Tab-separated table of C-alpha atoms in Angstrom:
chain	number	residue	atom	x	y	z
A	12	UNK	CA	31.893	213.350	-223.000
A	13	UNK	CA	29.728	210.290	-222.413
A	14	UNK	CA	29.830	209.361	-218.732
A	15	UNK	CA	30.456	205.685	-219.558
A	16	UNK	CA	34.085	206.549	-220.396
A	17	UNK	CA	34.618	208.936	-217.469
A	18	UNK	CA	37.064	206.773	-215.507
A	19	UNK	CA	39.104	206.032	-218.601
A	20	UNK	CA	39.176	209.686	-219.621
A	21	UNK	CA	40.421	210.646	-216.159
A	22	UNK	CA	43.524	208.593	-216.815
A	23	UNK	CA	44.048	209.104	-220.558
A	24	UNK	CA	42.628	212.602	-220.882
A	25	UNK	CA	39.597	213.837	-222.804
A	26	UNK	CA	41.610	214.469	-225.982
A	27	UNK	CA	42.831	210.871	-226.073
A	28	UNK	CA	39.316	209.604	-225.367
A	29	UNK	CA	38.080	211.572	-228.372
A	30	UNK	CA	40.804	209.978	-230.496
A	31	UNK	CA	39.702	206.552	-229.308
A	32	UNK	CA	36.102	207.278	-230.232
A	33	UNK	CA	37.181	208.360	-233.716
A	34	UNK	CA	39.511	205.415	-234.300
A	35	UNK	CA	38.899	202.438	-236.571
A	36	UNK	CA	40.637	199.275	-235.414
A	37	UNK	CA	40.999	196.138	-237.511
A	38	UNK	CA	41.268	192.838	-235.625
A	39	UNK	CA	42.448	189.817	-237.579
A	40	UNK	CA	41.045	186.737	-235.854
A	41	UNK	CA	38.101	186.359	-233.474
A	42	UNK	CA	39.436	183.501	-231.372
A	43	UNK	CA	40.936	183.832	-227.920
A	44	UNK	CA	43.012	186.983	-228.433
A	45	UNK	CA	40.447	188.530	-230.765
A	46	UNK	CA	37.635	187.980	-228.266
A	47	UNK	CA	39.541	189.555	-225.418
A	48	UNK	CA	40.962	192.461	-227.429
A	49	UNK	CA	37.703	193.348	-229.145
A	50	UNK	CA	35.770	193.402	-225.870
A	51	UNK	CA	38.332	195.717	-224.242
A	52	UNK	CA	38.289	198.011	-227.267
A	53	UNK	CA	34.496	198.021	-227.437
A	54	UNK	CA	34.178	198.908	-223.768
A	55	UNK	CA	36.792	201.642	-224.282
A	56	UNK	CA	34.614	203.235	-226.973
A	57	UNK	CA	36.665	202.661	-230.140
A	58	UNK	CA	34.570	204.209	-232.916
A	59	UNK	CA	34.682	201.252	-235.280
A	60	UNK	CA	35.922	197.721	-234.706
A	61	UNK	CA	36.227	195.428	-237.711
A	62	UNK	CA	36.636	191.743	-236.890
A	63	UNK	CA	37.699	189.293	-239.598
A	64	UNK	CA	37.619	185.555	-238.973
A	65	UNK	CA	37.219	182.462	-241.146
A	66	UNK	CA	35.947	180.049	-238.480
A	67	UNK	CA	32.809	179.261	-236.485
A	68	UNK	CA	32.250	178.597	-232.787
A	69	UNK	CA	32.948	175.106	-231.397
A	70	UNK	CA	32.830	173.593	-227.915
A	71	UNK	CA	36.586	173.746	-227.371
A	72	UNK	CA	36.481	177.524	-227.899
A	73	UNK	CA	34.318	178.250	-224.864
A	74	UNK	CA	37.141	177.620	-222.390
A	75	UNK	CA	39.005	180.776	-223.431
A	76	UNK	CA	37.023	182.709	-226.074
A	77	UNK	CA	34.901	184.952	-223.919
A	78	UNK	CA	32.394	186.383	-226.397
A	79	UNK	CA	30.679	183.082	-227.204
A	80	UNK	CA	28.152	180.780	-225.571
A	81	UNK	CA	26.671	177.326	-226.023
A	82	UNK	CA	23.955	178.510	-228.387
A	83	UNK	CA	26.625	179.835	-230.751
A	84	UNK	CA	28.168	176.351	-230.760
A	85	UNK	CA	24.873	174.595	-231.408
A	86	UNK	CA	24.004	176.948	-234.263
A	87	UNK	CA	27.556	176.860	-235.676
A	88	UNK	CA	27.612	180.643	-235.818
A	89	UNK	CA	30.699	182.151	-237.487
A	90	UNK	CA	32.884	183.797	-234.871
A	91	UNK	CA	32.881	187.182	-236.591
A	92	UNK	CA	29.068	187.243	-236.537
A	93	UNK	CA	28.749	186.003	-232.949
A	94	UNK	CA	31.376	188.531	-231.840
A	95	UNK	CA	29.571	191.367	-233.591
A	96	UNK	CA	26.284	190.470	-231.888
A	97	UNK	CA	27.830	190.298	-228.426
A	98	UNK	CA	29.895	193.472	-228.806
A	99	UNK	CA	26.835	195.413	-229.962
A	100	UNK	CA	25.150	194.349	-226.724
A	101	UNK	CA	28.157	195.627	-224.786
A	102	UNK	CA	28.341	198.995	-226.556
A	103	UNK	CA	25.548	200.096	-228.876
A	104	UNK	CA	27.168	203.496	-229.468
A	105	UNK	CA	29.996	202.204	-231.680
A	106	UNK	CA	30.143	200.463	-235.050
A	107	UNK	CA	30.994	196.758	-235.166
A	108	UNK	CA	31.735	195.093	-238.497
A	109	UNK	CA	31.962	191.299	-238.637
A	110	UNK	CA	33.477	189.717	-241.759
A	111	UNK	CA	33.441	185.957	-242.323
A	112	UNK	CA	36.456	185.584	-244.562
A	113	UNK	CA	39.801	183.859	-244.787
A	114	UNK	CA	42.626	186.396	-244.700
A	115	UNK	CA	45.171	186.024	-247.491
A	116	UNK	CA	47.423	188.157	-249.668
A	117	UNK	CA	44.713	188.952	-252.199
A	118	UNK	CA	42.229	190.480	-249.735
A	119	UNK	CA	44.219	191.795	-246.772
A	120	UNK	CA	44.901	195.238	-248.262
A	121	UNK	CA	41.232	195.782	-249.005
A	122	UNK	CA	40.355	194.753	-245.459
A	123	UNK	CA	42.852	197.262	-244.069
A	124	UNK	CA	41.445	200.253	-245.938
A	125	UNK	CA	40.366	203.224	-243.810
A	126	UNK	CA	41.555	201.697	-240.517
A	127	UNK	CA	43.843	203.348	-237.966
A	128	UNK	CA	45.720	200.311	-236.687
A	129	UNK	CA	45.650	196.514	-237.015
A	130	UNK	CA	45.691	194.003	-234.137
A	131	UNK	CA	47.006	190.503	-234.850
A	132	UNK	CA	44.823	187.898	-233.137
A	133	UNK	CA	45.479	185.027	-235.527
A	134	UNK	CA	46.400	181.499	-234.501
A	135	UNK	CA	49.126	180.882	-237.049
A	136	UNK	CA	52.388	182.566	-237.996
A	137	UNK	CA	51.784	182.309	-241.767
A	138	UNK	CA	48.775	184.637	-241.584
A	139	UNK	CA	50.711	186.967	-239.302
A	140	UNK	CA	53.393	187.359	-241.965
A	141	UNK	CA	50.739	188.211	-244.548
A	142	UNK	CA	49.260	190.846	-242.234
A	143	UNK	CA	52.769	192.146	-241.497
A	144	UNK	CA	53.552	192.634	-245.197
A	145	UNK	CA	50.266	194.437	-245.820
A	146	UNK	CA	50.812	196.693	-242.806
A	147	UNK	CA	54.293	197.579	-244.051
A	148	UNK	CA	52.954	198.317	-247.542
A	149	UNK	CA	50.072	200.424	-246.223
A	150	UNK	CA	52.181	202.177	-243.578
A	151	UNK	CA	49.823	201.041	-240.827
A	152	UNK	CA	50.928	200.283	-237.248
A	153	UNK	CA	50.638	196.600	-236.429
A	154	UNK	CA	50.377	195.018	-232.980
A	155	UNK	CA	51.623	191.442	-233.076
A	156	UNK	CA	50.541	188.962	-230.412
A	157	UNK	CA	50.632	185.227	-229.803
A	158	UNK	CA	50.052	182.864	-226.911
A	159	UNK	CA	50.229	179.142	-226.216
A	160	UNK	CA	50.264	177.125	-223.019
A	161	UNK	CA	50.945	179.699	-220.296
A	162	UNK	CA	53.252	181.797	-222.504
A	163	UNK	CA	52.396	185.025	-224.315
A	164	UNK	CA	54.304	187.360	-226.623
A	165	UNK	CA	53.575	190.845	-227.974
A	166	UNK	CA	55.402	193.383	-230.135
A	167	UNK	CA	54.356	196.755	-231.595
A	168	UNK	CA	55.533	197.261	-235.187
A	169	UNK	CA	55.661	200.741	-236.733
A	170	UNK	CA	56.388	200.901	-240.493
A	171	UNK	CA	59.548	202.823	-241.302
A	172	UNK	CA	60.664	202.903	-237.681
A	173	UNK	CA	60.844	199.483	-236.042
A	174	UNK	CA	61.830	196.017	-237.265
A	175	UNK	CA	58.933	194.155	-238.823
A	176	UNK	CA	57.938	190.562	-238.210
A	177	UNK	CA	59.938	189.411	-241.238
A	178	UNK	CA	63.092	191.024	-239.813
A	179	UNK	CA	62.632	188.944	-236.683
A	180	UNK	CA	61.718	185.697	-238.411
A	181	UNK	CA	64.786	183.892	-237.081
A	182	UNK	CA	64.761	185.530	-233.663
A	183	UNK	CA	61.257	185.077	-232.236
A	184	UNK	CA	60.594	181.801	-230.381
A	185	UNK	CA	58.106	180.447	-232.933
A	186	UNK	CA	58.688	176.733	-232.529
A	187	UNK	CA	56.404	173.769	-233.112
A	188	UNK	CA	54.270	174.419	-230.023
A	189	UNK	CA	50.593	175.017	-230.736
A	190	UNK	CA	47.424	174.845	-228.679
A	191	UNK	CA	46.941	171.457	-230.338
A	192	UNK	CA	50.153	170.048	-228.854
A	193	UNK	CA	50.465	171.790	-225.485
A	194	UNK	CA	47.100	173.485	-224.947
A	195	UNK	CA	46.484	176.990	-223.653
A	196	UNK	CA	45.212	178.476	-220.387
A	197	UNK	CA	42.789	181.382	-220.450
A	198	UNK	CA	44.687	183.780	-218.114
A	199	UNK	CA	47.570	184.143	-220.585
A	200	UNK	CA	45.061	185.105	-223.251
A	201	UNK	CA	43.819	187.975	-221.110
A	202	UNK	CA	47.332	189.161	-220.282
A	203	UNK	CA	48.515	189.035	-223.904
A	204	UNK	CA	45.416	190.851	-225.137
A	205	UNK	CA	45.861	193.477	-222.399
A	206	UNK	CA	49.363	194.234	-223.668
A	207	UNK	CA	48.085	194.509	-227.247
A	208	UNK	CA	45.199	196.814	-226.362
A	209	UNK	CA	47.483	198.995	-224.243
A	210	UNK	CA	49.714	199.468	-227.287
A	211	UNK	CA	46.658	200.525	-229.299
A	212	UNK	CA	45.835	203.139	-226.655
A	213	UNK	CA	49.434	204.369	-226.671
A	214	UNK	CA	49.378	204.779	-230.439
A	215	UNK	CA	46.094	206.689	-230.373
A	216	UNK	CA	47.478	208.852	-227.561
A	217	UNK	CA	50.486	209.766	-229.699
A	218	UNK	CA	52.918	207.994	-227.392
A	219	UNK	CA	56.142	206.477	-228.682
A	220	UNK	CA	55.952	202.702	-228.863
A	221	UNK	CA	59.360	201.155	-228.358
A	222	UNK	CA	60.144	198.000	-230.377
A	223	UNK	CA	60.163	195.812	-227.296
A	224	UNK	CA	59.182	192.159	-227.324
A	225	UNK	CA	57.170	191.585	-224.164
A	226	UNK	CA	57.023	187.939	-223.121
A	227	UNK	CA	55.477	186.413	-220.061
A	228	UNK	CA	54.926	182.923	-218.731
A	229	UNK	CA	52.295	182.962	-216.016
A	230	UNK	CA	52.845	179.379	-214.905
A	231	UNK	CA	56.596	179.750	-214.517
A	232	UNK	CA	56.357	183.302	-213.162
A	233	UNK	CA	58.780	184.499	-215.828
A	234	UNK	CA	58.810	187.800	-217.691
A	235	UNK	CA	61.211	189.321	-220.195
A	236	UNK	CA	61.534	192.490	-222.265
A	237	UNK	CA	63.858	192.641	-225.252
A	238	UNK	CA	64.492	195.742	-227.372
A	239	UNK	CA	64.812	194.465	-230.956
A	240	UNK	CA	65.568	197.755	-232.719
A	241	UNK	CA	69.086	196.591	-233.659
A	242	UNK	CA	67.567	193.650	-235.544
A	243	UNK	CA	65.944	195.873	-238.162
A	244	UNK	CA	67.169	194.580	-241.522
A	245	UNK	CA	67.839	197.320	-244.147
A	246	UNK	CA	67.421	194.731	-246.909
A	247	UNK	CA	64.309	193.080	-245.457
A	248	UNK	CA	61.956	192.113	-248.340
A	249	UNK	CA	59.004	193.328	-246.278
A	250	UNK	CA	60.184	196.642	-244.801
A	251	UNK	CA	63.658	197.385	-246.172
A	252	UNK	CA	64.789	199.297	-249.244
A	253	UNK	CA	62.871	198.278	-252.357
A	254	UNK	CA	60.461	195.929	-250.550
A	255	UNK	CA	58.792	193.135	-252.534
A	256	UNK	CA	56.270	192.090	-249.850
A	257	UNK	CA	56.769	188.379	-250.526
A	258	UNK	CA	53.966	187.152	-248.290
A	259	UNK	CA	51.393	189.071	-250.323
A	260	UNK	CA	52.286	187.025	-253.400
A	261	UNK	CA	49.693	184.308	-253.974
A	262	UNK	CA	52.240	181.636	-254.840
A	263	UNK	CA	53.861	182.123	-251.425
A	264	UNK	CA	50.642	181.608	-249.474
A	265	UNK	CA	49.393	178.523	-247.761
A	266	UNK	CA	46.440	176.893	-249.538
A	267	UNK	CA	45.842	174.322	-246.810
A	268	UNK	CA	46.058	174.790	-243.083
A	269	UNK	CA	45.879	172.215	-240.293
A	270	UNK	CA	43.695	173.916	-237.697
A	271	UNK	CA	45.071	174.184	-234.189
A	272	UNK	CA	43.441	171.766	-231.765
A	273	UNK	CA	40.662	170.843	-234.166
A	274	UNK	CA	41.611	167.539	-235.900
A	275	UNK	CA	40.702	169.382	-239.079
A	276	UNK	CA	42.162	170.898	-242.233
A	277	UNK	CA	41.039	174.061	-243.973
A	278	UNK	CA	41.249	174.204	-247.754
A	279	UNK	CA	41.084	177.379	-249.785
A	280	UNK	CA	40.807	176.941	-253.576
A	281	UNK	CA	43.074	179.012	-255.801
A	282	UNK	CA	40.132	180.834	-257.361
A	283	UNK	CA	37.536	182.470	-255.132
A	284	UNK	CA	33.974	181.984	-256.340
A	285	UNK	CA	30.619	182.730	-254.778
A	286	UNK	CA	28.396	179.697	-254.267
A	287	UNK	CA	24.779	179.513	-253.188
A	288	UNK	CA	24.729	177.526	-249.973
A	289	UNK	CA	21.039	176.797	-250.402
A	290	UNK	CA	21.604	175.363	-253.892
A	291	UNK	CA	24.430	173.163	-252.603
A	292	UNK	CA	22.204	171.959	-249.751
A	293	UNK	CA	19.556	171.000	-252.300
A	294	UNK	CA	22.094	169.095	-254.420
A	295	UNK	CA	23.622	167.091	-251.586
A	296	UNK	CA	20.339	166.290	-249.826
A	297	UNK	CA	20.083	162.515	-249.535
A	298	UNK	CA	23.822	162.006	-250.113
A	299	UNK	CA	24.988	163.465	-246.798
A	300	UNK	CA	23.642	163.581	-243.249
A	301	UNK	CA	23.312	166.083	-240.402
A	302	UNK	CA	22.905	169.123	-242.651
A	303	UNK	CA	23.039	172.462	-240.826
A	304	UNK	CA	22.540	175.549	-242.991
A	305	UNK	CA	22.682	179.199	-242.017
A	306	UNK	CA	23.425	182.458	-243.789
A	307	UNK	CA	27.170	181.967	-243.530
A	308	UNK	CA	27.990	178.265	-243.850
A	309	UNK	CA	26.769	174.769	-244.585
A	310	UNK	CA	27.770	171.878	-242.313
A	311	UNK	CA	27.170	168.206	-243.061
A	312	UNK	CA	28.541	164.697	-242.542
A	313	UNK	CA	30.047	163.278	-245.734
A	314	UNK	CA	31.508	159.784	-245.741
A	315	UNK	CA	33.272	159.530	-242.343
A	316	UNK	CA	34.077	163.240	-242.240
A	317	UNK	CA	32.293	166.416	-241.238
A	318	UNK	CA	32.537	169.200	-243.790
A	319	UNK	CA	31.864	172.854	-243.158
A	320	UNK	CA	31.551	174.696	-246.460
A	321	UNK	CA	31.577	178.479	-246.968
A	322	UNK	CA	30.129	180.476	-249.840
A	323	UNK	CA	33.566	181.444	-251.201
A	324	UNK	CA	34.474	177.772	-251.780
A	325	UNK	CA	36.530	177.466	-248.626
A	326	UNK	CA	35.958	174.326	-246.593
A	327	UNK	CA	37.003	172.832	-243.266
A	328	UNK	CA	37.306	169.042	-243.282
A	329	UNK	CA	36.946	167.556	-239.785
A	330	UNK	CA	38.344	164.165	-238.844
A	331	UNK	CA	41.575	164.511	-240.807
A	332	UNK	CA	44.961	166.158	-240.275
A	333	UNK	CA	46.608	165.176	-243.565
A	334	UNK	CA	46.152	167.929	-246.202
A	335	UNK	CA	46.348	165.377	-249.031
A	336	UNK	CA	43.456	163.377	-247.628
A	337	UNK	CA	41.528	166.583	-247.000
A	338	UNK	CA	41.989	167.635	-250.633
A	339	UNK	CA	40.693	164.254	-251.822
A	340	UNK	CA	37.620	164.545	-249.599
A	341	UNK	CA	37.008	168.108	-250.829
A	342	UNK	CA	37.197	166.954	-254.447
A	343	UNK	CA	34.710	164.127	-253.859
A	344	UNK	CA	32.346	166.487	-252.069
A	345	UNK	CA	32.675	168.986	-254.922
A	346	UNK	CA	31.431	166.362	-257.360
A	347	UNK	CA	28.070	166.179	-255.635
A	348	UNK	CA	27.807	169.714	-254.279
A	349	UNK	CA	29.476	172.100	-256.699
A	350	UNK	CA	28.994	170.475	-260.082
A	351	UNK	CA	25.761	171.576	-261.692
A	352	UNK	CA	23.199	168.814	-262.209
């Protein structure tokens, strides 16, 4: 047993430590929760950590997203790539996979392949429901987590045993609060991630994970635990008899998303195509300003907006919160960047 895990193995046992080192954990989202969870798991010696995130590092992330630094912001490094680099510095003995991709119903099952468990570190409930449906379909344990302001919430979900996120859709306190409207403090991120990672350890140790919603508000000094087993719905479309997995259906997915705290809208076209970022940069040269190009994205100023374009056709339009306006900007940009000359 490698001495670096000695203190952990004293508590969990050598057999559990071996299970941890053989595990493959999928983390959806490399923001606040994803940063904290992935670092804990990397230091614990998880054999493979796969991090999937669609975004890149910005200044407002540094307050609570612990894997990133100012150079990542200046270079507009995708979070999944920056996280991979930092985690490899923390633990060179494990495998870190960073994937710059938007998670949706058409790719989530492929992303889940060959993993032991999935950790939800997303910043929106719509993506969580997509991950939930895929976890139910694949029979994979799913650790849900969310935090905003000083409040955090976690719940372990075991297919076939516990209620899923869809069962609880009308019971969890998912109101209009976002980090954009009320902000978020970094300590609640650490606490929420700690609960999630602990559930991962319990699963790998073969412990029973009760379907208990753990909620905590650090500022108000409030904590609650609610057993939600009785809320399991036998006719739930996601985990009940004859499931249809509605959130994996493309027509039920969000094509635009107003990004939390960013004054920006993400657009994902209905058809995924692979574009050459270098070719687009050549086409738009002289028609845009402040071009930044790296292996993963192209950023530029177009009209009064800043556009960050990804090779799969996805784009983030900064300076707008109305999806209709964002679509119009995307279409105008496409005319100069995507249409062959």
